Amino acid sequence: MTETDLIPVFDGHNDTLLRLYQSKEADVEKLFIEGTPGGHIDLPRARKGGFAGGMFAIFPPPIEKTKRSAVPPAPSDNEPLPPELPRAEAVTSTIGMASILFRLERAGALTVCRSAGDVREAMAKGSIAAVFHIEGVEAIDPELAMLDVLHAAGLRSLGIVWS
């Protein structure tokens, strides 16, 4: 018996959904289920590594940064903030990644968990326990209507910022 048989791995953050979203592949389920040569989590490597589940992070891809100097700025230098991401772009990418999460669930690759009991049940059945997690609130409107919709869809963790 290996150590991963005794101690399940639960990841506090992964970029799997962003990587699948950015792949622009039509069949992201196949990419995840059959595996890829590199990148983040896929089903074959998850099984091999004892990955039991994690926080599947959804966040808008960062705006392209201008090329910066290879020399980091001195601590006294102030770098301007990047431009604000238009909310429509944030909504599009957030919904796109959430869609991938639910497509993976429909394909039987993982279980979207809405409670601690769901996490325990998924792990007991040998299914990857996926917690729908958002980092950054760019897609959420001031009236919080989008938050209501995302919660109804399964959102259970929210970090107001990301770096």
PDB file of C-alpha atoms in Angstrom, residues 6-152:
ATOM      1  CA  LEU A   6      -3.675   6.251   2.979  1.00  0.00           C
ATOM      2  CA  ILE A   7      -3.708  10.029   2.625  1.00  0.00           C
ATOM      3  CA  PRO A   8      -5.960  11.513  -0.062  1.00  0.00           C
ATOM      4  CA  VAL A   9      -4.674  14.689  -1.705  1.00  0.00           C
ATOM      5  CA  PHE A  10      -7.066  17.669  -1.652  1.00  0.00           C
ATOM      6  CA  ASP A  11      -5.689  20.680  -3.525  1.00  0.00           C
ATOM      7  CA  GLY A  12      -6.485  24.164  -2.228  1.00  0.00           C
ATOM      8  CA  HIS A  13      -6.218  25.691  -5.713  1.00  0.00           C
ATOM      9  CA  ASN A  14      -5.725  24.493  -9.259  1.00  0.00           C
ATOM     10  CA  ASP A  15      -5.833  26.171 -12.662  1.00  0.00           C
ATOM     11  CA  THR A  16      -7.227  23.165 -14.533  1.00  0.00           C
ATOM     12  CA  LEU A  17     -10.348  24.954 -15.786  1.00  0.00           C
ATOM     13  CA  LEU A  18      -8.381  27.989 -17.003  1.00  0.00           C
ATOM     14  CA  ARG A  19      -5.966  25.760 -18.917  1.00  0.00           C
ATOM     15  CA  LEU A  20      -8.820  23.816 -20.526  1.00  0.00           C
ATOM     16  CA  TYR A  21     -10.635  27.082 -21.344  1.00  0.00           C
ATOM     17  CA  GLN A  22      -7.523  28.585 -22.906  1.00  0.00           C
ATOM     18  CA  SER A  23      -6.906  25.430 -24.954  1.00  0.00           C
ATOM     19  CA  LYS A  24      -9.823  26.421 -27.231  1.00  0.00           C
ATOM     20  CA  GLU A  25     -10.389  22.693 -27.853  1.00  0.00           C
ATOM     21  CA  ALA A  26     -13.978  21.691 -28.593  1.00  0.00           C
ATOM     22  CA  ASP A  27     -13.662  18.421 -26.653  1.00  0.00           C
ATOM     23  CA  VAL A  28     -12.085  19.513 -23.374  1.00  0.00           C
ATOM     24  CA  GLU A  29     -13.658  16.513 -21.680  1.00  0.00           C
ATOM     25  CA  LYS A  30     -11.482  14.241 -23.812  1.00  0.00           C
ATOM     26  CA  LEU A  31      -8.379  16.305 -22.984  1.00  0.00           C
ATOM     27  CA  PHE A  32      -9.074  15.935 -19.270  1.00  0.00           C
ATOM     28  CA  ILE A  33     -10.151  12.276 -19.326  1.00  0.00           C
ATOM     29  CA  GLU A  34      -7.420  10.964 -21.640  1.00  0.00           C
ATOM     30  CA  GLY A  35      -4.680  13.256 -20.373  1.00  0.00           C
ATOM     31  CA  THR A  36      -2.250  15.702 -21.878  1.00  0.00           C
ATOM     32  CA  PRO A  37       1.541  15.580 -22.075  1.00  0.00           C
ATOM     33  CA  GLY A  38       1.929  18.644 -19.869  1.00  0.00           C
ATOM     34  CA  GLY A  39       0.018  21.251 -17.974  1.00  0.00           C
ATOM     35  CA  HIS A  40      -2.122  20.969 -14.909  1.00  0.00           C
ATOM     36  CA  ILE A  41      -4.350  18.227 -13.586  1.00  0.00           C
ATOM     37  CA  ASP A  42      -5.850  15.615 -15.869  1.00  0.00           C
ATOM     38  CA  LEU A  43      -7.628  12.393 -14.917  1.00  0.00           C
ATOM     39  CA  PRO A  44      -4.797   9.895 -15.545  1.00  0.00           C
ATOM     40  CA  ARG A  45      -2.270  11.907 -13.521  1.00  0.00           C
ATOM     41  CA  ALA A  46      -4.840  12.650 -10.820  1.00  0.00           C
ATOM     42  CA  ARG A  47      -5.506   8.933 -10.347  1.00  0.00           C
ATOM     43  CA  LYS A  48      -1.810   8.084 -10.363  1.00  0.00           C
ATOM     44  CA  GLY A  49      -0.989  10.793  -7.811  1.00  0.00           C
ATOM     45  CA  GLY A  50      -3.778  10.066  -5.337  1.00  0.00           C
ATOM     46  CA  PHE A  51      -5.609  13.315  -6.125  1.00  0.00           C
ATOM     47  CA  ALA A  52      -8.953  13.103  -4.338  1.00  0.00           C
ATOM     48  CA  GLY A  53     -10.226  16.586  -5.120  1.00  0.00           C
ATOM     49  CA  GLY A  54      -9.728  20.273  -4.793  1.00  0.00           C
ATOM     50  CA  MET A  55     -10.796  23.828  -5.301  1.00  0.00           C
ATOM     51  CA  PHE A  56     -11.256  24.183  -9.061  1.00  0.00           C
ATOM     52  CA  ALA A  57     -10.469  27.865  -9.479  1.00  0.00           C
ATOM     53  CA  ILE A  58     -12.288  30.039 -11.981  1.00  0.00           C
ATOM     54  CA  PHE A  59     -10.936  33.496 -12.708  1.00  0.00           C
ATOM     55  CA  PRO A  60     -10.676  35.748 -15.753  1.00  0.00           C
ATOM     56  CA  PRO A  61      -7.416  35.313 -17.643  1.00  0.00           C
ATOM     57  CA  PRO A  62      -5.091  38.216 -16.899  1.00  0.00           C
ATOM     58  CA  ILE A  63      -4.899  41.077 -19.372  1.00  0.00           C
ATOM     59  CA  GLU A  64      -1.723  40.822 -21.435  1.00  0.00           C
ATOM     60  CA  LYS A  65       1.016  42.724 -19.687  1.00  0.00           C
ATOM     61  CA  THR A  66       3.450  44.829 -21.613  1.00  0.00           C
ATOM     62  CA  LYS A  67       6.911  43.360 -21.740  1.00  0.00           C
ATOM     63  CA  ARG A  68       8.776  44.261 -18.624  1.00  0.00           C
ATOM     64  CA  SER A  69      12.429  44.600 -17.929  1.00  0.00           C
ATOM     65  CA  ALA A  70      14.242  41.448 -16.859  1.00  0.00           C
ATOM     66  CA  VAL A  71      15.504  43.469 -13.908  1.00  0.00           C
ATOM     67  CA  PRO A  72      12.874  43.772 -11.181  1.00  0.00           C
ATOM     68  CA  PRO A  73      12.004  47.336 -10.159  1.00  0.00           C
ATOM     69  CA  ALA A  74      13.587  48.770  -7.058  1.00  0.00           C
ATOM     70  CA  PRO A  75      11.314  48.607  -4.001  1.00  0.00           C
ATOM     71  CA  SER A  76      10.732  52.370  -4.204  1.00  0.00           C
ATOM     72  CA  ASP A  77       9.422  52.209  -7.786  1.00  0.00           C
ATOM     73  CA  ASN A  78       5.680  52.308  -8.275  1.00  0.00           C
ATOM     74  CA  GLU A  79       4.280  50.234 -11.096  1.00  0.00           C
ATOM     75  CA  PRO A  80       0.868  51.335 -12.376  1.00  0.00           C
ATOM     76  CA  LEU A  81      -2.030  48.969 -11.978  1.00  0.00           C
ATOM     77  CA  PRO A  82      -3.129  47.120 -15.104  1.00  0.00           C
ATOM     78  CA  PRO A  83      -6.292  48.392 -16.794  1.00  0.00           C
ATOM     79  CA  GLU A  84      -9.580  47.225 -15.328  1.00  0.00           C
ATOM     80  CA  LEU A  85     -10.980  44.138 -17.019  1.00  0.00           C
ATOM     81  CA  PRO A  86     -14.327  44.876 -18.690  1.00  0.00           C
ATOM     82  CA  ARG A  87     -17.076  43.058 -16.779  1.00  0.00           C
ATOM     83  CA  ALA A  88     -18.461  41.491 -19.971  1.00  0.00           C
ATOM     84  CA  GLU A  89     -15.109  39.765 -20.578  1.00  0.00           C
ATOM     85  CA  ALA A  90     -15.002  38.556 -16.975  1.00  0.00           C
ATOM     86  CA  VAL A  91     -18.544  37.157 -17.249  1.00  0.00           C
ATOM     87  CA  THR A  92     -17.734  35.383 -20.519  1.00  0.00           C
ATOM     88  CA  SER A  93     -14.645  33.648 -19.146  1.00  0.00           C
ATOM     89  CA  THR A  94     -16.271  32.832 -15.790  1.00  0.00           C
ATOM     90  CA  ILE A  95     -19.299  31.227 -17.444  1.00  0.00           C
ATOM     91  CA  GLY A  96     -17.043  29.473 -19.963  1.00  0.00           C
ATOM     92  CA  MET A  97     -14.924  27.857 -17.246  1.00  0.00           C
ATOM     93  CA  ALA A  98     -17.983  26.970 -15.149  1.00  0.00           C
ATOM     94  CA  SER A  99     -19.434  25.287 -18.227  1.00  0.00           C
ATOM     95  CA  ILE A 100     -16.271  23.197 -18.559  1.00  0.00           C
ATOM     96  CA  LEU A 101     -16.560  22.150 -14.900  1.00  0.00           C
ATOM     97  CA  PHE A 102     -20.112  20.905 -15.439  1.00  0.00           C
ATOM     98  CA  ARG A 103     -19.215  19.244 -18.750  1.00  0.00           C
ATOM     99  CA  LEU A 104     -16.498  17.295 -16.910  1.00  0.00           C
ATOM    100  CA  GLU A 105     -19.071  16.250 -14.318  1.00  0.00           C
ATOM    101  CA  ARG A 106     -21.536  15.088 -17.006  1.00  0.00           C
ATOM    102  CA  ALA A 107     -18.722  13.070 -18.604  1.00  0.00           C
ATOM    103  CA  GLY A 108     -18.177  11.269 -15.285  1.00  0.00           C
ATOM    104  CA  ALA A 109     -14.690  12.719 -14.780  1.00  0.00           C
ATOM    105  CA  LEU A 110     -15.438  14.381 -11.424  1.00  0.00           C
ATOM    106  CA  THR A 111     -18.201  15.339  -9.008  1.00  0.00           C
ATOM    107  CA  VAL A 112     -19.072  18.986  -8.316  1.00  0.00           C
ATOM    108  CA  CYS A 113     -19.475  19.165  -4.539  1.00  0.00           C
ATOM    109  CA  ARG A 114     -21.781  21.616  -2.795  1.00  0.00           C
ATOM    110  CA  SER A 115     -21.153  20.501   0.801  1.00  0.00           C
ATOM    111  CA  ALA A 116     -18.573  18.775   2.987  1.00  0.00           C
ATOM    112  CA  GLY A 117     -20.801  15.697   2.840  1.00  0.00           C
ATOM    113  CA  ASP A 118     -20.628  15.778  -0.966  1.00  0.00           C
ATOM    114  CA  VAL A 119     -16.822  15.911  -0.770  1.00  0.00           C
ATOM    115  CA  ARG A 120     -16.704  12.905   1.567  1.00  0.00           C
ATOM    116  CA  GLU A 121     -19.171  10.976  -0.603  1.00  0.00           C
ATOM    117  CA  ALA A 122     -17.276  11.684  -3.833  1.00  0.00           C
ATOM    118  CA  MET A 123     -13.997  10.637  -2.243  1.00  0.00           C
ATOM    119  CA  ALA A 124     -15.567   7.447  -0.859  1.00  0.00           C
ATOM    120  CA  LYS A 125     -16.792   6.572  -4.355  1.00  0.00           C
ATOM    121  CA  GLY A 126     -13.385   7.283  -5.901  1.00  0.00           C
ATOM    122  CA  SER A 127     -14.620  10.314  -7.837  1.00  0.00           C
ATOM    123  CA  ILE A 128     -12.623  13.533  -7.899  1.00  0.00           C
ATOM    124  CA  ALA A 129     -14.343  15.982  -5.524  1.00  0.00           C
ATOM    125  CA  ALA A 130     -14.455  19.359  -7.280  1.00  0.00           C
ATOM    126  CA  VAL A 131     -15.380  22.487  -5.346  1.00  0.00           C
ATOM    127  CA  PHE A 132     -16.528  25.349  -7.619  1.00  0.00           C
ATOM    128  CA  HIS A 133     -14.270  28.228  -6.545  1.00  0.00           C
ATOM    129  CA  ILE A 134     -13.961  31.755  -7.951  1.00  0.00           C
ATOM    130  CA  GLU A 135     -10.973  34.040  -7.445  1.00  0.00           C
ATOM    131  CA  GLY A 136     -11.681  37.697  -8.048  1.00  0.00           C
ATOM    132  CA  VAL A 137     -15.114  39.267  -8.324  1.00  0.00           C
ATOM    133  CA  GLU A 138     -14.767  40.908 -11.727  1.00  0.00           C
ATOM    134  CA  ALA A 139     -17.791  38.989 -13.071  1.00  0.00           C
ATOM    135  CA  ILE A 140     -20.055  39.874 -10.148  1.00  0.00           C
ATOM    136  CA  ASP A 141     -22.289  42.918 -10.526  1.00  0.00           C
ATOM    137  CA  PRO A 142     -22.861  45.501  -7.746  1.00  0.00           C
ATOM    138  CA  GLU A 143     -26.392  44.158  -7.177  1.00  0.00           C
ATOM    139  CA  LEU A 144     -24.953  40.627  -6.629  1.00  0.00           C
ATOM    140  CA  ALA A 145     -27.366  39.011  -9.101  1.00  0.00           C
ATOM    141  CA  MET A 146     -24.492  37.079 -10.717  1.00  0.00           C
ATOM    142  CA  LEU A 147     -23.444  35.823  -7.280  1.00  0.00           C
ATOM    143  CA  ASP A 148     -26.956  34.435  -6.752  1.00  0.00           C
ATOM    144  CA  VAL A 149     -26.806  32.657 -10.114  1.00  0.00           C
ATOM    145  CA  LEU A 150     -23.310  31.269  -9.530  1.00  0.00           C
ATOM    146  CA  HIS A 151     -24.254  30.029  -6.061  1.00  0.00           C
ATOM    147  CA  ALA A 152     -27.340  28.300  -7.451  1.00  0.00           C
TER     148      ALA A 152
END
